[in-house]
PDB file of C-alpha atoms in Angstrom:
ATOM      1  CA  MET A   1      18.512  -0.982   3.560  1.00  0.00           C
ATOM      2  CA  GLY A   2      20.604  -4.085   4.148  1.00  0.00           C
ATOM      3  CA  GLU A   3      17.923  -5.815   6.243  1.00  0.00           C
ATOM      4  CA  PRO A   4      14.181  -6.439   5.937  1.00  0.00           C
ATOM      5  CA  LYS A   5      12.699  -3.014   6.614  1.00  0.00           C
ATOM      6  CA  GLN A   6       9.277  -4.463   7.427  1.00  0.00           C
ATOM      7  CA  LEU A   7      10.779  -6.118  10.537  1.00  0.00           C
ATOM      8  CA  LEU A   8      12.601  -3.030  11.835  1.00  0.00           C
ATOM      9  CA  PRO A   9      11.445  -1.624  15.181  1.00  0.00           C
ATOM     10  CA  PHE A  10       9.034   1.275  14.863  1.00  0.00           C
ATOM     11  CA  GLY A  11       7.370   2.846  17.880  1.00  0.00           C
ATOM     12  CA  GLU A  12       6.066   0.075  20.123  1.00  0.00           C
ATOM     13  CA  SER A  13       6.170  -2.556  17.366  1.00  0.00           C
ATOM     14  CA  THR A  14       7.652  -2.979  13.874  1.00  0.00           C
ATOM     15  CA  ILE A  15       7.081  -1.240  10.560  1.00  0.00           C
ATOM     16  CA  VAL A  16       4.893  -4.072   9.210  1.00  0.00           C
ATOM     17  CA  GLU A  17       2.813  -4.209  12.391  1.00  0.00           C
ATOM     18  CA  THR A  18       2.269  -0.440  12.260  1.00  0.00           C
ATOM     19  CA  VAL A  19       1.142  -0.549   8.625  1.00  0.00           C
ATOM     20  CA  VAL A  20      -1.139  -3.569   9.166  1.00  0.00           C
ATOM     21  CA  ASP A  21      -2.643  -2.099  12.356  1.00  0.00           C
ATOM     22  CA  ASN A  22      -3.395   1.127  10.459  1.00  0.00           C
ATOM     23  CA  MET A  23      -5.135  -0.929   7.772  1.00  0.00           C
ATOM     24  CA  LEU A  24      -7.084  -2.918  10.353  1.00  0.00           C
ATOM     25  CA  GLY A  25      -8.217   0.335  11.962  1.00  0.00           C
ATOM     26  CA  ALA A  26      -9.536   1.635   8.641  1.00  0.00           C
ATOM     27  CA  LYS A  27     -12.807   0.995   6.816  1.00  0.00           C
ATOM     28  CA  PHE A  28     -11.686  -2.176   5.063  1.00  0.00           C
ATOM     29  CA  ASN A  29     -13.718  -5.388   5.017  1.00  0.00           C
ATOM     30  CA  GLU A  30     -10.595  -7.496   4.616  1.00  0.00           C
ATOM     31  CA  VAL A  31      -6.843  -6.993   4.901  1.00  0.00           C
ATOM     32  CA  ILE A  32      -4.584  -9.127   2.724  1.00  0.00           C
ATOM     33  CA  VAL A  33      -0.870  -9.074   3.501  1.00  0.00           C
ATOM     34  CA  VAL A  34       1.432 -10.319   0.772  1.00  0.00           C
ATOM     35  CA  VAL A  35       4.664 -11.790   2.138  1.00  0.00           C
ATOM     36  CA  GLY A  36       7.822 -12.853   0.371  1.00  0.00           C
ATOM     37  CA  HIS A  37      11.325 -12.439   1.737  1.00  0.00           C
ATOM     38  CA  ARG A  38      11.547 -13.877   5.264  1.00  0.00           C
ATOM     39  CA  ALA A  39       7.829 -14.617   5.097  1.00  0.00           C
ATOM     40  CA  SER A  40       7.693 -16.774   8.219  1.00  0.00           C
ATOM     41  CA  GLU A  41       9.283 -14.025  10.321  1.00  0.00           C
ATOM     42  CA  VAL A  42       6.812 -11.451   9.030  1.00  0.00           C
ATOM     43  CA  GLN A  43       3.874 -13.800   9.662  1.00  0.00           C
ATOM     44  CA  GLU A  44       5.153 -14.521  13.160  1.00  0.00           C
ATOM     45  CA  GLN A  45       5.465 -10.798  13.835  1.00  0.00           C
ATOM     46  CA  LEU A  46       1.862 -10.239  12.764  1.00  0.00           C
ATOM     47  CA  GLY A  47       0.660 -12.926  15.162  1.00  0.00           C
ATOM     48  CA  THR A  48      -3.067 -13.533  15.346  1.00  0.00           C
ATOM     49  CA  ARG A  49      -4.236 -10.343  13.688  1.00  0.00           C
ATOM     50  CA  PRO A  50      -7.391 -10.902  11.587  1.00  0.00           C
ATOM     51  CA  ILE A  51      -5.660 -10.793   8.201  1.00  0.00           C
ATOM     52  CA  ASN A  52      -5.348 -13.021   5.180  1.00  0.00           C
ATOM     53  CA  THR A  53      -1.670 -13.695   4.448  1.00  0.00           C
ATOM     54  CA  VAL A  54      -0.604 -14.876   0.998  1.00  0.00           C
ATOM     55  CA  PHE A  55       2.882 -15.831  -0.141  1.00  0.00           C
ATOM     56  CA  ASN A  56       4.464 -14.363  -3.262  1.00  0.00           C
ATOM     57  CA  PRO A  57       7.034 -16.860  -4.561  1.00  0.00           C
ATOM     58  CA  ASP A  58       8.143 -14.285  -7.159  1.00  0.00           C
ATOM     59  CA  TYR A  59       8.858 -11.463  -4.684  1.00  0.00           C
ATOM     60  CA  ARG A  60      12.376 -11.021  -6.073  1.00  0.00           C
ATOM     61  CA  GLU A  61      10.814  -9.848  -9.344  1.00  0.00           C
ATOM     62  CA  GLY A  62       9.416  -6.691  -7.756  1.00  0.00           C
ATOM     63  CA  MET A  63       6.360  -5.000  -6.275  1.00  0.00           C
ATOM     64  CA  LEU A  64       4.139  -5.694  -9.274  1.00  0.00           C
ATOM     65  CA  THR A  65       4.161  -9.427  -8.542  1.00  0.00           C
ATOM     66  CA  SER A  66       3.064  -8.733  -4.968  1.00  0.00           C
ATOM     67  CA  ALA A  67       0.241  -6.458  -6.137  1.00  0.00           C
ATOM     68  CA  GLN A  68      -0.898  -9.176  -8.536  1.00  0.00           C
ATOM     69  CA  ILE A  69      -0.810 -11.885  -5.838  1.00  0.00           C
ATOM     70  CA  GLY A  70      -2.862  -9.618  -3.562  1.00  0.00           C
ATOM     71  CA  VAL A  71      -5.420  -8.905  -6.275  1.00  0.00           C
ATOM     72  CA  ARG A  72      -5.743 -12.638  -7.028  1.00  0.00           C
ATOM     73  CA  ALA A  73      -6.400 -13.296  -3.333  1.00  0.00           C
ATOM     74  CA  LEU A  74      -9.314 -10.851  -3.189  1.00  0.00           C
ATOM     75  CA  GLU A  75     -12.654 -12.252  -2.239  1.00  0.00           C
ATOM     76  CA  SER A  76     -15.637 -10.684  -3.927  1.00  0.00           C
ATOM     77  CA  SER A  77     -15.423  -6.960  -3.431  1.00  0.00           C
ATOM     78  CA  ASP A  78     -16.439  -3.868  -5.321  1.00  0.00           C
ATOM     79  CA  ALA A  79     -13.083  -2.185  -4.745  1.00  0.00           C
ATOM     80  CA  PHE A  80      -9.649  -2.744  -3.292  1.00  0.00           C
ATOM     81  CA  ALA A  81      -6.729  -0.675  -2.026  1.00  0.00           C
ATOM     82  CA  LEU A  82      -3.021  -1.082  -2.534  1.00  0.00           C
ATOM     83  CA  LEU A  83      -0.704  -0.012   0.279  1.00  0.00           C
ATOM     84  CA  LEU A  84       3.022  -0.427   0.734  1.00  0.00           C
ATOM     85  CA  VAL A  85       4.750  -1.932   3.753  1.00  0.00           C
ATOM     86  CA  ASP A  86       7.288   0.891   3.959  1.00  0.00           C
ATOM     87  CA  GLN A  87       4.768   3.675   4.614  1.00  0.00           C
ATOM     88  CA  PRO A  88       4.004   3.539   8.357  1.00  0.00           C
ATOM     89  CA  PHE A  89       2.935   7.180   8.506  1.00  0.00           C
ATOM     90  CA  ILE A  90      -0.278   6.513   6.582  1.00  0.00           C
ATOM     91  CA  THR A  91      -2.745   6.374   9.443  1.00  0.00           C
ATOM     92  CA  SER A  92      -6.189   4.816   9.608  1.00  0.00           C
ATOM     93  CA  ILE A  93      -7.622   8.334   9.471  1.00  0.00           C
ATOM     94  CA  LEU A  94      -5.808   9.076   6.207  1.00  0.00           C
ATOM     95  CA  ILE A  95      -6.854   5.737   4.751  1.00  0.00           C
ATOM     96  CA  ASP A  96     -10.482   6.410   5.696  1.00  0.00           C
ATOM     97  CA  GLN A  97     -10.292   9.853   4.096  1.00  0.00           C
ATOM     98  CA  VAL A  98      -9.412   8.190   0.776  1.00  0.00           C
ATOM     99  CA  VAL A  99     -11.985   5.398   1.240  1.00  0.00           C
ATOM    100  CA  ASP A 100     -14.718   7.951   1.972  1.00  0.00           C
ATOM    101  CA  ALA A 101     -13.745   9.985  -1.091  1.00  0.00           C
ATOM    102  CA  TYR A 102     -13.867   6.842  -3.244  1.00  0.00           C
ATOM    103  CA  ARG A 103     -17.366   6.075  -1.994  1.00  0.00           C
ATOM    104  CA  GLN A 104     -18.519   9.603  -2.883  1.00  0.00           C
ATOM    105  CA  THR A 105     -17.217   9.683  -6.437  1.00  0.00           C
ATOM    106  CA  GLU A 106     -18.168   7.965  -9.653  1.00  0.00           C
ATOM    107  CA  LYS A 107     -14.493   7.606 -10.586  1.00  0.00           C
ATOM    108  CA  GLY A 108     -12.862   4.162 -10.657  1.00  0.00           C
ATOM    109  CA  ILE A 109      -9.563   5.162  -9.060  1.00  0.00           C
ATOM    110  CA  THR A 110      -9.128   7.366  -6.001  1.00  0.00           C
ATOM    111  CA  LEU A 111      -5.825   8.439  -4.542  1.00  0.00           C
ATOM    112  CA  PRO A 112      -4.489  11.103  -2.217  1.00  0.00           C
ATOM    113  CA  SER A 113      -2.528  14.048  -3.476  1.00  0.00           C
ATOM    114  CA  TYR A 114      -0.142  16.256  -1.527  1.00  0.00           C
ATOM    115  CA  ASN A 115       1.350  19.293  -3.289  1.00  0.00           C
ATOM    116  CA  TYR A 116       0.144  17.854  -6.607  1.00  0.00           C
ATOM    117  CA  LYS A 117       2.027  14.577  -6.076  1.00  0.00           C
ATOM    118  CA  ARG A 118       0.222  11.231  -6.094  1.00  0.00           C
ATOM    119  CA  GLY A 119       0.384   9.211  -2.889  1.00  0.00           C
ATOM    120  CA  HIS A 120      -0.968   6.100  -1.212  1.00  0.00           C
ATOM    121  CA  PRO A 121      -3.254   4.374  -0.574  1.00  0.00           C
ATOM    122  CA  VAL A 122      -4.776   3.940  -4.007  1.00  0.00           C
ATOM    123  CA  ILE A 123      -8.348   2.650  -4.171  1.00  0.00           C
ATOM    124  CA  PHE A 124      -9.314   0.797  -7.350  1.00  0.00           C
ATOM    125  CA  ASN A 125     -12.719  -0.257  -8.576  1.00  0.00           C
ATOM    126  CA  GLN A 126     -12.800  -4.022  -9.134  1.00  0.00           C
ATOM    127  CA  LYS A 127     -12.956  -3.385 -12.881  1.00  0.00           C
ATOM    128  CA  TYR A 128      -9.212  -2.605 -12.765  1.00  0.00           C
ATOM    129  CA  ALA A 129      -8.223  -5.986 -11.304  1.00  0.00           C
ATOM    130  CA  ARG A 130      -7.913  -7.531 -14.773  1.00  0.00           C
ATOM    131  CA  ASP A 131      -5.684  -4.643 -15.909  1.00  0.00           C
ATOM    132  CA  ILE A 132      -3.365  -5.119 -12.924  1.00  0.00           C
ATOM    133  CA  LEU A 133      -3.207  -8.876 -13.453  1.00  0.00           C
ATOM    134  CA  GLY A 134      -2.344  -8.301 -17.123  1.00  0.00           C
ATOM    135  CA  LEU A 135       0.653  -6.054 -16.441  1.00  0.00           C
ATOM    136  CA  THR A 136       4.126  -7.374 -17.206  1.00  0.00           C
ATOM    137  CA  PRO A 137       7.420  -6.459 -15.512  1.00  0.00           C
ATOM    138  CA  GLU A 138       8.294  -4.374 -18.586  1.00  0.00           C
ATOM    139  CA  SER A 139       5.008  -2.443 -18.412  1.00  0.00           C
ATOM    140  CA  GLY A 140       6.147   0.030 -15.770  1.00  0.00           C
ATOM    141  CA  GLY A 141       3.883  -1.345 -13.066  1.00  0.00           C
ATOM    142  CA  VAL A 142       0.554  -0.299 -11.612  1.00  0.00           C
ATOM    143  CA  ARG A 143       1.270   3.397 -12.037  1.00  0.00           C
ATOM    144  CA  THR A 144       0.937   2.990 -15.818  1.00  0.00           C
ATOM    145  CA  LEU A 145      -2.807   2.696 -15.194  1.00  0.00           C
ATOM    146  CA  PHE A 146      -2.806   6.300 -13.947  1.00  0.00           C
ATOM    147  CA  LYS A 147      -1.753   7.507 -17.378  1.00  0.00           C
ATOM    148  CA  LYS A 148      -3.980   5.071 -19.254  1.00  0.00           C
ATOM    149  CA  TYR A 149      -7.085   5.866 -17.167  1.00  0.00           C
ATOM    150  CA  GLY A 150      -6.309   9.443 -16.153  1.00  0.00           C
ATOM    151  CA  ASP A 151      -9.891  10.552 -16.795  1.00  0.00           C
ATOM    152  CA  ASP A 152     -11.142   8.005 -14.241  1.00  0.00           C
ATOM    153  CA  ILE A 153      -9.023   9.246 -11.318  1.00  0.00           C
ATOM    154  CA  HIS A 154     -10.389  11.183  -8.358  1.00  0.00           C
ATOM    155  CA  TYR A 155      -7.655  13.039  -6.460  1.00  0.00           C
ATOM    156  CA  VAL A 156      -8.151  13.693  -2.756  1.00  0.00           C
ATOM    157  CA  THR A 157      -6.115  16.664  -1.573  1.00  0.00           C
ATOM    158  CA  VAL A 158      -4.603  15.934   1.830  1.00  0.00           C
ATOM    159  CA  ASP A 159      -2.724  18.235   4.176  1.00  0.00           C
ATOM    160  CA  THR A 160       0.156  15.897   5.021  1.00  0.00           C
ATOM    161  CA  ASP A 161       3.097  14.451   3.143  1.00  0.00           C
ATOM    162  CA  SER A 162       2.548  11.135   4.961  1.00  0.00           C
ATOM    163  CA  VAL A 163       0.877   9.799   1.819  1.00  0.00           C
ATOM    164  CA  LEU A 164       4.169  10.277  -0.051  1.00  0.00           C
ATOM    165  CA  ARG A 165       6.741   9.235   2.520  1.00  0.00           C
ATOM    166  CA  ASP A 166       8.315   5.825   2.503  1.00  0.00           C
ATOM    167  CA  ILE A 167      11.331   4.204   4.085  1.00  0.00           C
ATOM    168  CA  ASP A 168      13.820   3.156   1.443  1.00  0.00           C
ATOM    169  CA  TYR A 169      17.175   4.055   2.984  1.00  0.00           C
ATOM    170  CA  ARG A 170      18.762   3.963   6.421  1.00  0.00           C
ATOM    171  CA  GLU A 171      18.501   7.786   6.566  1.00  0.00           C
ATOM    172  CA  ASP A 172      14.742   7.567   5.906  1.00  0.00           C
ATOM    173  CA  TYR A 173      14.406   5.086   8.753  1.00  0.00           C
ATOM    174  CA  GLU A 174      16.467   7.174  11.189  1.00  0.00           C
ATOM    175  CA  ARG A 175      14.396  10.265  10.363  1.00  0.00           C
ATOM    176  CA  ALA A 176      11.165   8.280  10.745  1.00  0.00           C
ATOM    177  CA  LEU A 177      12.244   7.063  14.185  1.00  0.00           C
ATOM    178  CA  GLN A 178      12.912  10.613  15.306  1.00  0.00           C
ATOM    179  CA  GLU A 179       9.483  11.764  14.133  1.00  0.00           C
ATOM    180  CA  ASN A 180       7.516   8.814  15.478  1.00  0.00           C
TER     181      ASN A 180
END
């Protein structure tokens, strides 16, 4: 992208503010935001929102390190969700749809599916925290758990590709601005 995408303007705010506000509007007891690159700017942008911000000193090593920092920061909870900062189209309503489905299933992992493709957010039972913390950069990341624990996944079919869409390139951002 050439610049921190989380700080790019999006609607009336920025991408990170949109994602965090969607999380705050959902059925979460706590929202933990993991910051790394330009952390102070991101924290300043988020202002006084009721979130727990944790710093990932290893952010250059990839998303797995941020997921692990977030999991370590969890207070006691039965489950947790992982969301990405570059997916501002995942609304509170979509998040709640996945949360509600998690609460209604016996499965340990719940995630949305659009056209048979896995999306976000992913809800994990606390029993998977140790697995996530034990992953190495060579492991292939959190998604390796989907193969390892495939029988423990509950898929929620959704009617929007918002659960798949992210902003990785300038073209993605320009298209997102037009649709927002």
